[in-house]
XYZ file of C-alpha atoms in Angstrom:
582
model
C -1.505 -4.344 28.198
C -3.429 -1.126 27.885
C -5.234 -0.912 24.975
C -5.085 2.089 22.596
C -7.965 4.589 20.698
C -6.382 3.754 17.608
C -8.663 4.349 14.924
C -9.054 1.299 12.622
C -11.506 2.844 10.476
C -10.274 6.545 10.188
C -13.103 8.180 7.713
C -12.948 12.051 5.645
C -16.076 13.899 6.277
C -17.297 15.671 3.021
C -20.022 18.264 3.763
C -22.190 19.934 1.253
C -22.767 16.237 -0.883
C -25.128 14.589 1.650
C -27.927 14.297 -1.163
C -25.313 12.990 -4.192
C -24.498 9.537 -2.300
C -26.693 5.932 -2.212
C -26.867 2.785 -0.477
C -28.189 -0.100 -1.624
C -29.798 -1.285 -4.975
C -32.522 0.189 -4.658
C -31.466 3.561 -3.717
C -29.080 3.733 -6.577
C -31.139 2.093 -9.244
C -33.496 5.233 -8.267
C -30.211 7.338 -8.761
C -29.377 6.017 -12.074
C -32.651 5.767 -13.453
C -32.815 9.814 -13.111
C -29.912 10.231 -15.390
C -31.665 8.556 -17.959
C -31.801 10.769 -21.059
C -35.113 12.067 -22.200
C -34.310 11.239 -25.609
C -35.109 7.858 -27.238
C -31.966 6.144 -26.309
C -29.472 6.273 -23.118
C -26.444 4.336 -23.147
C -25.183 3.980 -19.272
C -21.771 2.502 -19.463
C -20.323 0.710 -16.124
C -17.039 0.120 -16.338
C -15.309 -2.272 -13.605
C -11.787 -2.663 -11.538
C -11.113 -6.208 -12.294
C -12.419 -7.993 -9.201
C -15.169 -6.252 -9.267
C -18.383 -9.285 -8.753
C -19.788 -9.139 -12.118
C -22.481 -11.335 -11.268
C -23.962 -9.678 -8.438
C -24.194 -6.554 -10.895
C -26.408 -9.315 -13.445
C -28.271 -10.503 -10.682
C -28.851 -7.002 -7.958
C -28.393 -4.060 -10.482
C -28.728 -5.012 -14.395
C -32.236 -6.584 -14.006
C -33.826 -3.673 -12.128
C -32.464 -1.197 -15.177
C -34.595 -3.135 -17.774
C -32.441 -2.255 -20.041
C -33.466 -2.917 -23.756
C -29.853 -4.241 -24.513
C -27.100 -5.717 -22.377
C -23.643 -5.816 -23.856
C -21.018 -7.462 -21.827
C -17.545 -6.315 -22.812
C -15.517 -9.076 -21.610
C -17.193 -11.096 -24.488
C -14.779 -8.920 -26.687
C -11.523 -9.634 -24.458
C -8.837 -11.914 -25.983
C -9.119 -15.505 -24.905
C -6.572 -16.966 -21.971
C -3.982 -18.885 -24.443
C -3.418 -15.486 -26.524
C -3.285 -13.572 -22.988
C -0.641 -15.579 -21.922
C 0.864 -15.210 -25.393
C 0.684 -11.427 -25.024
C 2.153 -11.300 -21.401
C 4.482 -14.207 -21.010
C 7.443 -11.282 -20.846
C 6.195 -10.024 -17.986
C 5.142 -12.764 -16.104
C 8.023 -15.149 -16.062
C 8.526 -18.322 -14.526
C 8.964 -16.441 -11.187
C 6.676 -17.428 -8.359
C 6.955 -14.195 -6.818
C 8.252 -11.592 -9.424
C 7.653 -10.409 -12.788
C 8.478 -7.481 -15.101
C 6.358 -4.262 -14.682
C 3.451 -3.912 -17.638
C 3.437 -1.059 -19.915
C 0.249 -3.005 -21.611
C -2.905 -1.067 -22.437
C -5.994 -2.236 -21.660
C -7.326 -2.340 -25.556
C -4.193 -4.814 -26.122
C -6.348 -7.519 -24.341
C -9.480 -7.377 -26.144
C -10.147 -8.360 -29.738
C -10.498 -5.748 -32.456
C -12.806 -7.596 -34.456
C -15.052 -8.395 -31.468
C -14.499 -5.236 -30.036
C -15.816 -3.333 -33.107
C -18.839 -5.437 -33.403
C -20.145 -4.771 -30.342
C -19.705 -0.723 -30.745
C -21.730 -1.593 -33.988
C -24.455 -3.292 -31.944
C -24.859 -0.597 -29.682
C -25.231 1.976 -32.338
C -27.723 -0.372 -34.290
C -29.672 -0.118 -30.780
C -32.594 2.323 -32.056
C -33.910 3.262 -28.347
C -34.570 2.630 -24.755
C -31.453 2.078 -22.179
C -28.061 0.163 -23.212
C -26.221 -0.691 -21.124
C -22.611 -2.063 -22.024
C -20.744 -3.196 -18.193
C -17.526 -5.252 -17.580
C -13.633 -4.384 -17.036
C -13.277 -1.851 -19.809
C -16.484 -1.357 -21.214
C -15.973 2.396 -21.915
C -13.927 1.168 -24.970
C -16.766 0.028 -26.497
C -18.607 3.629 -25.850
C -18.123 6.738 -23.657
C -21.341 6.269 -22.276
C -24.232 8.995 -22.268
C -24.088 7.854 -18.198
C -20.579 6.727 -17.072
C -20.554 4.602 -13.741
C -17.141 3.403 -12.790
C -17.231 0.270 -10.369
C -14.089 0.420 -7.928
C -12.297 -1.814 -5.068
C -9.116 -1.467 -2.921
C -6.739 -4.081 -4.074
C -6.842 -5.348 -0.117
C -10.545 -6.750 -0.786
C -8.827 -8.272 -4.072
C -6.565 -9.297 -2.643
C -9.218 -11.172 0.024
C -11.568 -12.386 -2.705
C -7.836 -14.202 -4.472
C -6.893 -15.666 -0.866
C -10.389 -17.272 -0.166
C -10.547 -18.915 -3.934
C -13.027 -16.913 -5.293
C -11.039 -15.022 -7.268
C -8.568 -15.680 -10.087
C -6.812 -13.402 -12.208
C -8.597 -11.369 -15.111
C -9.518 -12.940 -18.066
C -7.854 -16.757 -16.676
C -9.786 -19.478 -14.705
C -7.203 -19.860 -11.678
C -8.841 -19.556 -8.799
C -6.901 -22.219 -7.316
C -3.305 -21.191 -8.286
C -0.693 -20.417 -6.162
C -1.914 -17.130 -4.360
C 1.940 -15.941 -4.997
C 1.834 -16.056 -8.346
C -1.916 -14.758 -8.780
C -1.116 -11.554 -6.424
C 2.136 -11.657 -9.075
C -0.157 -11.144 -12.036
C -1.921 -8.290 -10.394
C 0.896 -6.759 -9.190
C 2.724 -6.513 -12.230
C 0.141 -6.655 -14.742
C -3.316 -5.868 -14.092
C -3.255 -3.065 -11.759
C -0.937 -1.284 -13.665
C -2.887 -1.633 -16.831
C -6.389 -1.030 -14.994
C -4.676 2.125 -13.058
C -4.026 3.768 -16.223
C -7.704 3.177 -17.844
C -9.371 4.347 -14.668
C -7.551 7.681 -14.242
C -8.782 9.710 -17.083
C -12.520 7.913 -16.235
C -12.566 8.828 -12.628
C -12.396 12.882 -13.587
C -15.625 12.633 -15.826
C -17.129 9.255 -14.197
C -21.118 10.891 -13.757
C -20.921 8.165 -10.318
C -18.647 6.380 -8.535
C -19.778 2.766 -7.332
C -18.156 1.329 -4.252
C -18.461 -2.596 -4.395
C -16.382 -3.790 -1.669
C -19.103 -5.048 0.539
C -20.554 -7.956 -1.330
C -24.180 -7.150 -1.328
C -23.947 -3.749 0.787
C -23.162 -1.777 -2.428
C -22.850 2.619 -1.823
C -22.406 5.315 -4.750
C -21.564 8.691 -4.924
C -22.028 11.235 -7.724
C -18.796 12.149 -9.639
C -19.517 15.668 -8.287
C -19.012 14.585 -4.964
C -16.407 11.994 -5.367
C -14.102 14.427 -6.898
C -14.996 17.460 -4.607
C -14.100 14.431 -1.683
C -11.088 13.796 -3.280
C -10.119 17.901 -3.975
C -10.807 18.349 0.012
C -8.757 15.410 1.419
C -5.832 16.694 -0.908
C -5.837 19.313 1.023
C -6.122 18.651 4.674
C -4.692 15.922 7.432
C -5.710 12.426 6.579
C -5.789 8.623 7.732
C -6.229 5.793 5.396
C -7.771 2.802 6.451
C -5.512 0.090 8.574
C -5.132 -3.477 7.129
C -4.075 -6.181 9.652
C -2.393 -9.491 8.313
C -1.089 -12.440 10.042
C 2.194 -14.301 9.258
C 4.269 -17.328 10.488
C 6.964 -15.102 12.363
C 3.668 -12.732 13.489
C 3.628 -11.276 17.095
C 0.606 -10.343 19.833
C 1.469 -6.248 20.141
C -1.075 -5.133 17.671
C -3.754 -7.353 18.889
C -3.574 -6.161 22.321
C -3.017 -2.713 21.727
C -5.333 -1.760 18.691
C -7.735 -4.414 20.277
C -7.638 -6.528 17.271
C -9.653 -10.118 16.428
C -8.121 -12.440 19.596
C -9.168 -15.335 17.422
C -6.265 -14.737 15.159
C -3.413 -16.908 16.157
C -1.158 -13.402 15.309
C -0.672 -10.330 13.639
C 2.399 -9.823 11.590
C 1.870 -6.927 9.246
C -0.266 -3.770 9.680
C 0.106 -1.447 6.420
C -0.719 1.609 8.013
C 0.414 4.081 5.228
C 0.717 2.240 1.569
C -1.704 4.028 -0.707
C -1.509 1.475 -3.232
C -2.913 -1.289 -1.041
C -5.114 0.717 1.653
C -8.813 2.047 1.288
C -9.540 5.647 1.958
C -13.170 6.022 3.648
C -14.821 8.602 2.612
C -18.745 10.256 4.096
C -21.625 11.588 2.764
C -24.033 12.244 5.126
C -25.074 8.548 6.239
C -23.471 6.921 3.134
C -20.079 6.093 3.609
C -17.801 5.236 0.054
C -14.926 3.213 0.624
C -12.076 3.670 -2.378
C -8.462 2.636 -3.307
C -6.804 5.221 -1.684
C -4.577 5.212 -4.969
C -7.491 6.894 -6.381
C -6.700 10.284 -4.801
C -2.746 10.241 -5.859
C -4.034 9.004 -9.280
C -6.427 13.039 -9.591
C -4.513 14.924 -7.261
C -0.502 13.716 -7.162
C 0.663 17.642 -6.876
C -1.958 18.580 -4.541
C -0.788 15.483 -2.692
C 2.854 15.010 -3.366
C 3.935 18.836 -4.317
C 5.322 19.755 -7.033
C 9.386 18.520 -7.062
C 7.952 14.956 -5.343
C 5.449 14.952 -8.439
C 7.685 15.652 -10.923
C 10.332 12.668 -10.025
C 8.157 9.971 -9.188
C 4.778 10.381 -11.511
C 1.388 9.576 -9.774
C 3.136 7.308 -6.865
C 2.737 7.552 -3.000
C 6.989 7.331 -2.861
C 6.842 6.995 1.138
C 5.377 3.586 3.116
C 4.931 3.476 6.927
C 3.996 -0.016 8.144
C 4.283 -2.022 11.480
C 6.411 -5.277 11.878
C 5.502 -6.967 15.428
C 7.519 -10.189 16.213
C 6.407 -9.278 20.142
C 5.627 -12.557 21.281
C 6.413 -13.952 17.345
C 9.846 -14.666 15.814
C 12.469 -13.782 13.513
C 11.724 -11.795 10.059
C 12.438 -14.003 7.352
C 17.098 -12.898 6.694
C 16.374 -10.662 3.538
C 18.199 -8.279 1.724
C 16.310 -5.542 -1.108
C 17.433 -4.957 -4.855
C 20.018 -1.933 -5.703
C 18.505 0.541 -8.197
C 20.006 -0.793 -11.520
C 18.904 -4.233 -10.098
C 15.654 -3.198 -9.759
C 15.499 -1.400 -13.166
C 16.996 -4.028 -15.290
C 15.477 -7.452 -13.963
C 11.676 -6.001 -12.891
C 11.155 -2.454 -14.907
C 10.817 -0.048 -11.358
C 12.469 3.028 -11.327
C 13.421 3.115 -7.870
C 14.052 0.727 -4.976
C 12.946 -0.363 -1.453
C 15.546 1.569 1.083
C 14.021 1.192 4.510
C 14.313 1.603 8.353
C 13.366 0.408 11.136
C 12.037 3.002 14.187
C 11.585 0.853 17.458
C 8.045 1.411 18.957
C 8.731 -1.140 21.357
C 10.947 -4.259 22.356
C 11.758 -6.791 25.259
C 14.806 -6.457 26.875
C 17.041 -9.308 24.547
C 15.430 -7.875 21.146
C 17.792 -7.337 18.446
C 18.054 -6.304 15.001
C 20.017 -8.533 12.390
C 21.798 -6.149 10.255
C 24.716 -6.330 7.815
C 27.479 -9.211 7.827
C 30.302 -9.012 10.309
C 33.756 -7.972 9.701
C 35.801 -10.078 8.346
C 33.102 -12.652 6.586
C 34.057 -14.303 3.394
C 31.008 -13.847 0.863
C 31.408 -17.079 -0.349
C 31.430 -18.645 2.729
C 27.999 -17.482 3.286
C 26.231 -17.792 0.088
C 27.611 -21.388 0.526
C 26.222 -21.912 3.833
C 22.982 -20.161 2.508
C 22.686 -22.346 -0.242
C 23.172 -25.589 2.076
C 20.333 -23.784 4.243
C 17.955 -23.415 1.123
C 18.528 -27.232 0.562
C 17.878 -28.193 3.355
C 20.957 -29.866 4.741
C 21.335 -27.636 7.997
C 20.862 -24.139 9.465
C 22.674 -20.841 8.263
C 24.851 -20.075 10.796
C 23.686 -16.439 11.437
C 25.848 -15.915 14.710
C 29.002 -16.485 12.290
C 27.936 -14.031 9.629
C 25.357 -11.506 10.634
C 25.535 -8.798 12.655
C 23.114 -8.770 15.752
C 22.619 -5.166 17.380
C 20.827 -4.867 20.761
C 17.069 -2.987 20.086
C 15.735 -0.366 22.301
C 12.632 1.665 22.501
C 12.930 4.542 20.157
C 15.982 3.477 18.287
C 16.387 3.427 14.514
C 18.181 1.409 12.246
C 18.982 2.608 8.749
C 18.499 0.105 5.911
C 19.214 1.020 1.850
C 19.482 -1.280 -0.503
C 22.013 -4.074 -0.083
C 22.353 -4.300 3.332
C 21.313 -7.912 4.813
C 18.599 -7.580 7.654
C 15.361 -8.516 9.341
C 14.298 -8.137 12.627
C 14.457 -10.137 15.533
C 11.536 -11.902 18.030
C 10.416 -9.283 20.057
C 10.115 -6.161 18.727
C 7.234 -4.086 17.370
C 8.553 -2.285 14.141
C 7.386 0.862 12.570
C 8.890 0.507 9.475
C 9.213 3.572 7.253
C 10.332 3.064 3.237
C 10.288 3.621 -0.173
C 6.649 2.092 -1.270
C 8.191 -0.783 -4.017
C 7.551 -3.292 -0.677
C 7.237 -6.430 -2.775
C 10.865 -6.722 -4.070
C 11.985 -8.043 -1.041
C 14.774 -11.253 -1.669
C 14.691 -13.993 1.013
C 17.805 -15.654 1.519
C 16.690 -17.479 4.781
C 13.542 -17.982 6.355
C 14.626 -20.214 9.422
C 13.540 -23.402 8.333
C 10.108 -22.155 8.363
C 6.861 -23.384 6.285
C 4.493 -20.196 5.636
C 0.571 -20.209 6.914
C -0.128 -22.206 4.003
C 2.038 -25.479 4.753
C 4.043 -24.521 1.940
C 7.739 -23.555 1.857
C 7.895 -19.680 2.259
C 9.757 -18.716 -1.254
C 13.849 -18.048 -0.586
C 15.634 -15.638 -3.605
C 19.166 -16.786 -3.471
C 19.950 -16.321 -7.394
C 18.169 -12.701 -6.853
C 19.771 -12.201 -3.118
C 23.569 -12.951 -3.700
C 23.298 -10.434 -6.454
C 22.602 -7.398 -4.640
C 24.153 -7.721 -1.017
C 26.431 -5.079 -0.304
C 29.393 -6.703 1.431
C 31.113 -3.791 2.509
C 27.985 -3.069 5.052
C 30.539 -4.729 7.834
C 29.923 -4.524 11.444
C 32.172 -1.169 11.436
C 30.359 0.381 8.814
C 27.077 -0.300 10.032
C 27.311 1.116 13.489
C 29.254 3.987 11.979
C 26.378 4.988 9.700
C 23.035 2.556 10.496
C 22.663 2.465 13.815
C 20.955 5.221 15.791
C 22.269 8.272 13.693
C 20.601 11.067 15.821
C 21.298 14.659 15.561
C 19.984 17.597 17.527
C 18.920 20.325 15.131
C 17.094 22.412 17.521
C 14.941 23.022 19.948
C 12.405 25.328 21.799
C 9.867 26.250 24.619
C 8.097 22.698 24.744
C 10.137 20.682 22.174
C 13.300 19.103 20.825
C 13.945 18.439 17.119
C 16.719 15.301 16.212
C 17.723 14.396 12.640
C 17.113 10.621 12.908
C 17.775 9.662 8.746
C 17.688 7.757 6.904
C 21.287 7.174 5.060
C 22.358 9.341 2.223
C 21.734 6.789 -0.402
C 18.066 7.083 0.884
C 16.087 9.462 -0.822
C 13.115 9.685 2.650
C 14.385 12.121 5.345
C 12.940 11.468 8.275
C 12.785 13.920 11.873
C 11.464 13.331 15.323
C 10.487 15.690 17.606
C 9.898 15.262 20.962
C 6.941 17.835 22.177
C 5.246 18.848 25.339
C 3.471 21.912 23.965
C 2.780 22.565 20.280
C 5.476 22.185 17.612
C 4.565 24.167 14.443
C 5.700 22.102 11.439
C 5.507 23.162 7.540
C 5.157 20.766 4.574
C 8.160 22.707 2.325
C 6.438 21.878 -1.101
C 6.712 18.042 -0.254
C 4.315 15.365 1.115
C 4.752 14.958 4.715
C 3.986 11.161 6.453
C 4.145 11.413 10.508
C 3.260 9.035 13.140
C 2.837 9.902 17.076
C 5.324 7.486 18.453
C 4.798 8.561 21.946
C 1.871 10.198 23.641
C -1.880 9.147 23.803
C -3.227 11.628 21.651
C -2.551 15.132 19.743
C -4.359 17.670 17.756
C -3.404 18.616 14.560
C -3.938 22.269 13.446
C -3.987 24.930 10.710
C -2.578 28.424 12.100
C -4.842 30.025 9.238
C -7.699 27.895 9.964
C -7.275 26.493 6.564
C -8.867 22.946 7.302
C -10.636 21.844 10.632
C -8.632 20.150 13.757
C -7.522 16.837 13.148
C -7.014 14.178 16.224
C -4.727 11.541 16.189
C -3.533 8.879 18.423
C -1.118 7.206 19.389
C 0.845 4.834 16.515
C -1.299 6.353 14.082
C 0.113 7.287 10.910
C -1.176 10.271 9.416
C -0.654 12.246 6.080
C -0.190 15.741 5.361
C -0.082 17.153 1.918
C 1.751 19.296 0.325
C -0.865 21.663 -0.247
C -1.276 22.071 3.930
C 1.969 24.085 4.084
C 1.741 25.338 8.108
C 0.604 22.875 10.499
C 0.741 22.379 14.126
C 1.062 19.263 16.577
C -0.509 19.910 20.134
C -0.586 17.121 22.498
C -4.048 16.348 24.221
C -4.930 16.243 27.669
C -2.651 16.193 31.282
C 0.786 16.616 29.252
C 3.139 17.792 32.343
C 5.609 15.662 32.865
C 4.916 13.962 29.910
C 6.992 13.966 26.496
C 5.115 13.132 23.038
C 6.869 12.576 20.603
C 6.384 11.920 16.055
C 8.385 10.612 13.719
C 8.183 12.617 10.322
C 9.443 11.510 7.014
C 9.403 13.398 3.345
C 11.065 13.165 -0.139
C 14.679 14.934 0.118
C 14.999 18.211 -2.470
């Protein structure tokens, strides 16, 4: 199989900054150390993303500061019994789910404690104080204010290998399901709103993802980064994941590790998970790319998209590859008030599935078949779960034939997953972890341990009018022409009315001129090796992509046009486009 120029490591060029970024300790203890004030006393304040290696800041960066007096906030922070006390609601006895936090971050520290050490460091009569640790600007401003960021990926990596527990609890060796929980629900939430007013006056930004290979940028630049990207085509950065039902397509296409026994996910577009890369001259910074929705969501989203979801990335394209793999674990996602009532989201996962590819017996397992008595099936599920025999899918599931290029609507309700044997660019609402197994085909997950099954949750929310009638009437291949021109063809594709994502394709042999409407646009070149992306004003520079590649275009971008690349006669390109519907 031929393989692909799919950029793994897509990066935003930032021109004008090359002087206001650092690499290495050295470089950026120089940095610091000219911010130092010339009066008698400098507090520098670095403030962390929990995660963040604490210790390699005491051993790389503290020492070389010689800092007069070191204040470590987390001395202040509540200890694990009265955290637990204070969160219990939302983490529940759930392996998998718990109850989104509406914490803030000065709830887990202690006032006493906390308001001794702002007393120490105003007893501190001169030299350089430095106060560091997951939420040290609470104990002061800071005269210098570093903030110390990761993408929750490389969390997510530190968790899996055992290094790292949750915040503030020694549990490195729980259950990765139900650490990733506690993020999920708690911590990022509650570290996402301290950050955001920091990262607009932040004097640097420090990017610790490499451990040991550290990089900063000046707040200047960061947010002049950030203000650019808001404002022109952009990539963020890949993430590749194996899985029990993984397949080989991405590994032989995007030329991926051939060690790996698979590849099951690639999150391609999920801004709360991916990195965004960002350059400086020869310093590259590598950030959540939630940080740029966080300072710039109507810049990003426009204004309407804004306005009904907050500071969220509402769209998620991601690939599913069971090519060479197996079956998707049967699942079936949460109806709004569901999702509301039992986990505190506002809005739920409605999906799709676009075909990229597929061998020739692929199908798609979608809604139950006329006729089926719920009952029955929960019954039989439960028997599954228990392990006293198989769920007899061929009795009560729908199995449609998958092609190249079709697309299968999914809201909320309706039982699916995908079959062995297809490569799946899934496009969604972003809430991707509320996803309720009901069977997972006897399978153990990578771990050796049962993958998790959400019966109780599952039974709940299926929508059993989703019969074989009504899903071919209204999921299966919904295409309608809407237009077309000298070069190209534009269809209506979805997604279904309860679905809030609209999503075109247009099939292209010249250049298609597109426009944003107010709204974030995501795209992805589903066909085609390569195509330019360009500003009819000249309002941001050309912008390649290739294909599979997702790519974002904000709101701000307004005009834009798609121009294949290279010996297009006889050849059709074609994207897929999704946005928020007015």
């Amino acid at each position: 199989m031929k393989l692909t120029t799919y950029d793994k490591y897509p990066e935003v060029s930032v021109k004008g900054y090359e002087h206001q970024a650092w690499q290495g300790w050295q470089a950026i203890v120089t940095a610091l150390n000219t911010r130092r004030s010339a009066a008698a006393k400098t507090v520098l304040v670095i403030d962390c993303y929990p995660g963040v290696r604490l210790s390699e800041l005491e051993h790389q960066l503290l020492p070389a500061l010689n800092a007069s007096v070191l204040v470590n906030v987390e001395s202040a922070r509540q200890d694990e019994q009265a955290l637990h006390t204070l969160l219990a609601r939302n983490l529940t006895d759930d392996r998998v789910f718990g109850v989104l936090s509406c914490h803030q971050l000065s709830e887990f520290f202690d006032a006493d404690r906390l308001a001794a050490l702002r007393q120490q460091v105003a007893d501190a009569a001169e030299g350089l104080v430095v106060v560091y640790g997951p939420g040290a600007s609470l104990v002061h401003p800071g005269d210098v204010l570093v903030y110390a960021d990761l993408p929750r990926w490389e969390i997510q990596q530190r968790m899996r290998s055992g290094e790292l527990g949750n915040w503030g609890v020694e549990n490195q060796h729980e259950d990765i399901l139900r650490r990733y929980k506690r993020a999920f629900f708690i911590e990022w939430r509650v570290f996402d709103r301290h950050k955001t007013p920091l990262l607009k006056r932040t004097h640097f930004l420090l990017d610790t993802t490499l451990a040991d290979a550290p990089s900063m940028v000046s707040g200047e630049a960061l947010r002049a980064g950030l203000k650019e990207t808001s404002h022109r085509p952009f990539r963020v950065v890949p993430f590749f994941d194996p899985g029990v039902w993984g397949g080989q397509w991405m590994k032989q296409r995007f030329d991926l590790d051939p060690s790996k026994p698979n590849y099951a996910w690639c999150f391609d577009c999920v801004p709360e998970e991916n990195s965004l890369l960002m350059r400086f001259g020869d310093v590259r910074i590598e950030i959540p790319s939630l940080d740029l929705v966080l300072l710039h969501p109507q810049e990003l989203l426009g204004e309407k998209v804004h306005a009904r979801f907050g500071a969220e990335f509402p769209i998620r394209f991601d690939f599913l590859d069971t090519m060479g793999g197996q079956n998707l674990s049967f699942q079936v996602h949460p109806l709004t008030e569901y999702i509301q009532q039992q986990f505190g989201m506002h809005y739920t996962q409605d999906e799709s599935y676009y075909i990229l590819d597929a061998e020739p017996d692929a199908v798609v397992y979608l809604g139950t078949k006329t006729g089926t008595d719920p009952a029955a099936m929960i019954d039989d599920l439960h028997q599954a779960a228990r392990g006293e025999k198989d769920f007899d899918d061929r009795r009560f599931v729908n199995q449609i034939p998958a092609r190249k290029h079709d697309h299968f609507l999914i809201p909320a309700g309706t039982v699916h997953c995908s079959g062995s044997g297809t490569m799946v660019l899934e496009i969604s609402a972003t809430p991707y972890i509320f996803t309720f197994k009901l069977w997972d085909w006897g399978r153990l997950g990578l771990d050796g341990l049962p993958r998790p099954v959400h019966l109780t949750h599952g039974e709940q929310v299926i929508d059993w009018q989703r019969d074989t009638q009504w899903v071919h009437q209204h999921l299966v291949n919904r295409i309608e022409p809407l237009g077309e021109g000298d070069g190209w063809q534009e269809e209506r594709t979805g997604l279904h009315e309860r679905e809030f994502i609209e999503t075109r394709r247009h099939w292209f042999s010249g250049p298609v001129t597109h426009h944003t409407q107010g709204g974030v646009n995501v795209l992805n070149l589903v066909e085609g090796a390569e195509a330019l992306v360009e500003s009819p004003s000249g309002a941001f520079a050309p912008f390649t992509v290739h294909y599979a590649e997702t790519f974002i275009i904000p709101a701000s971008v307004g005009e834009y046009r798609i121009t294949p690349v290279g010996n297009s006669i006889g050849q059709r390109f074609a994207t897929v486009k999704a946005w928020v519907r007015g």
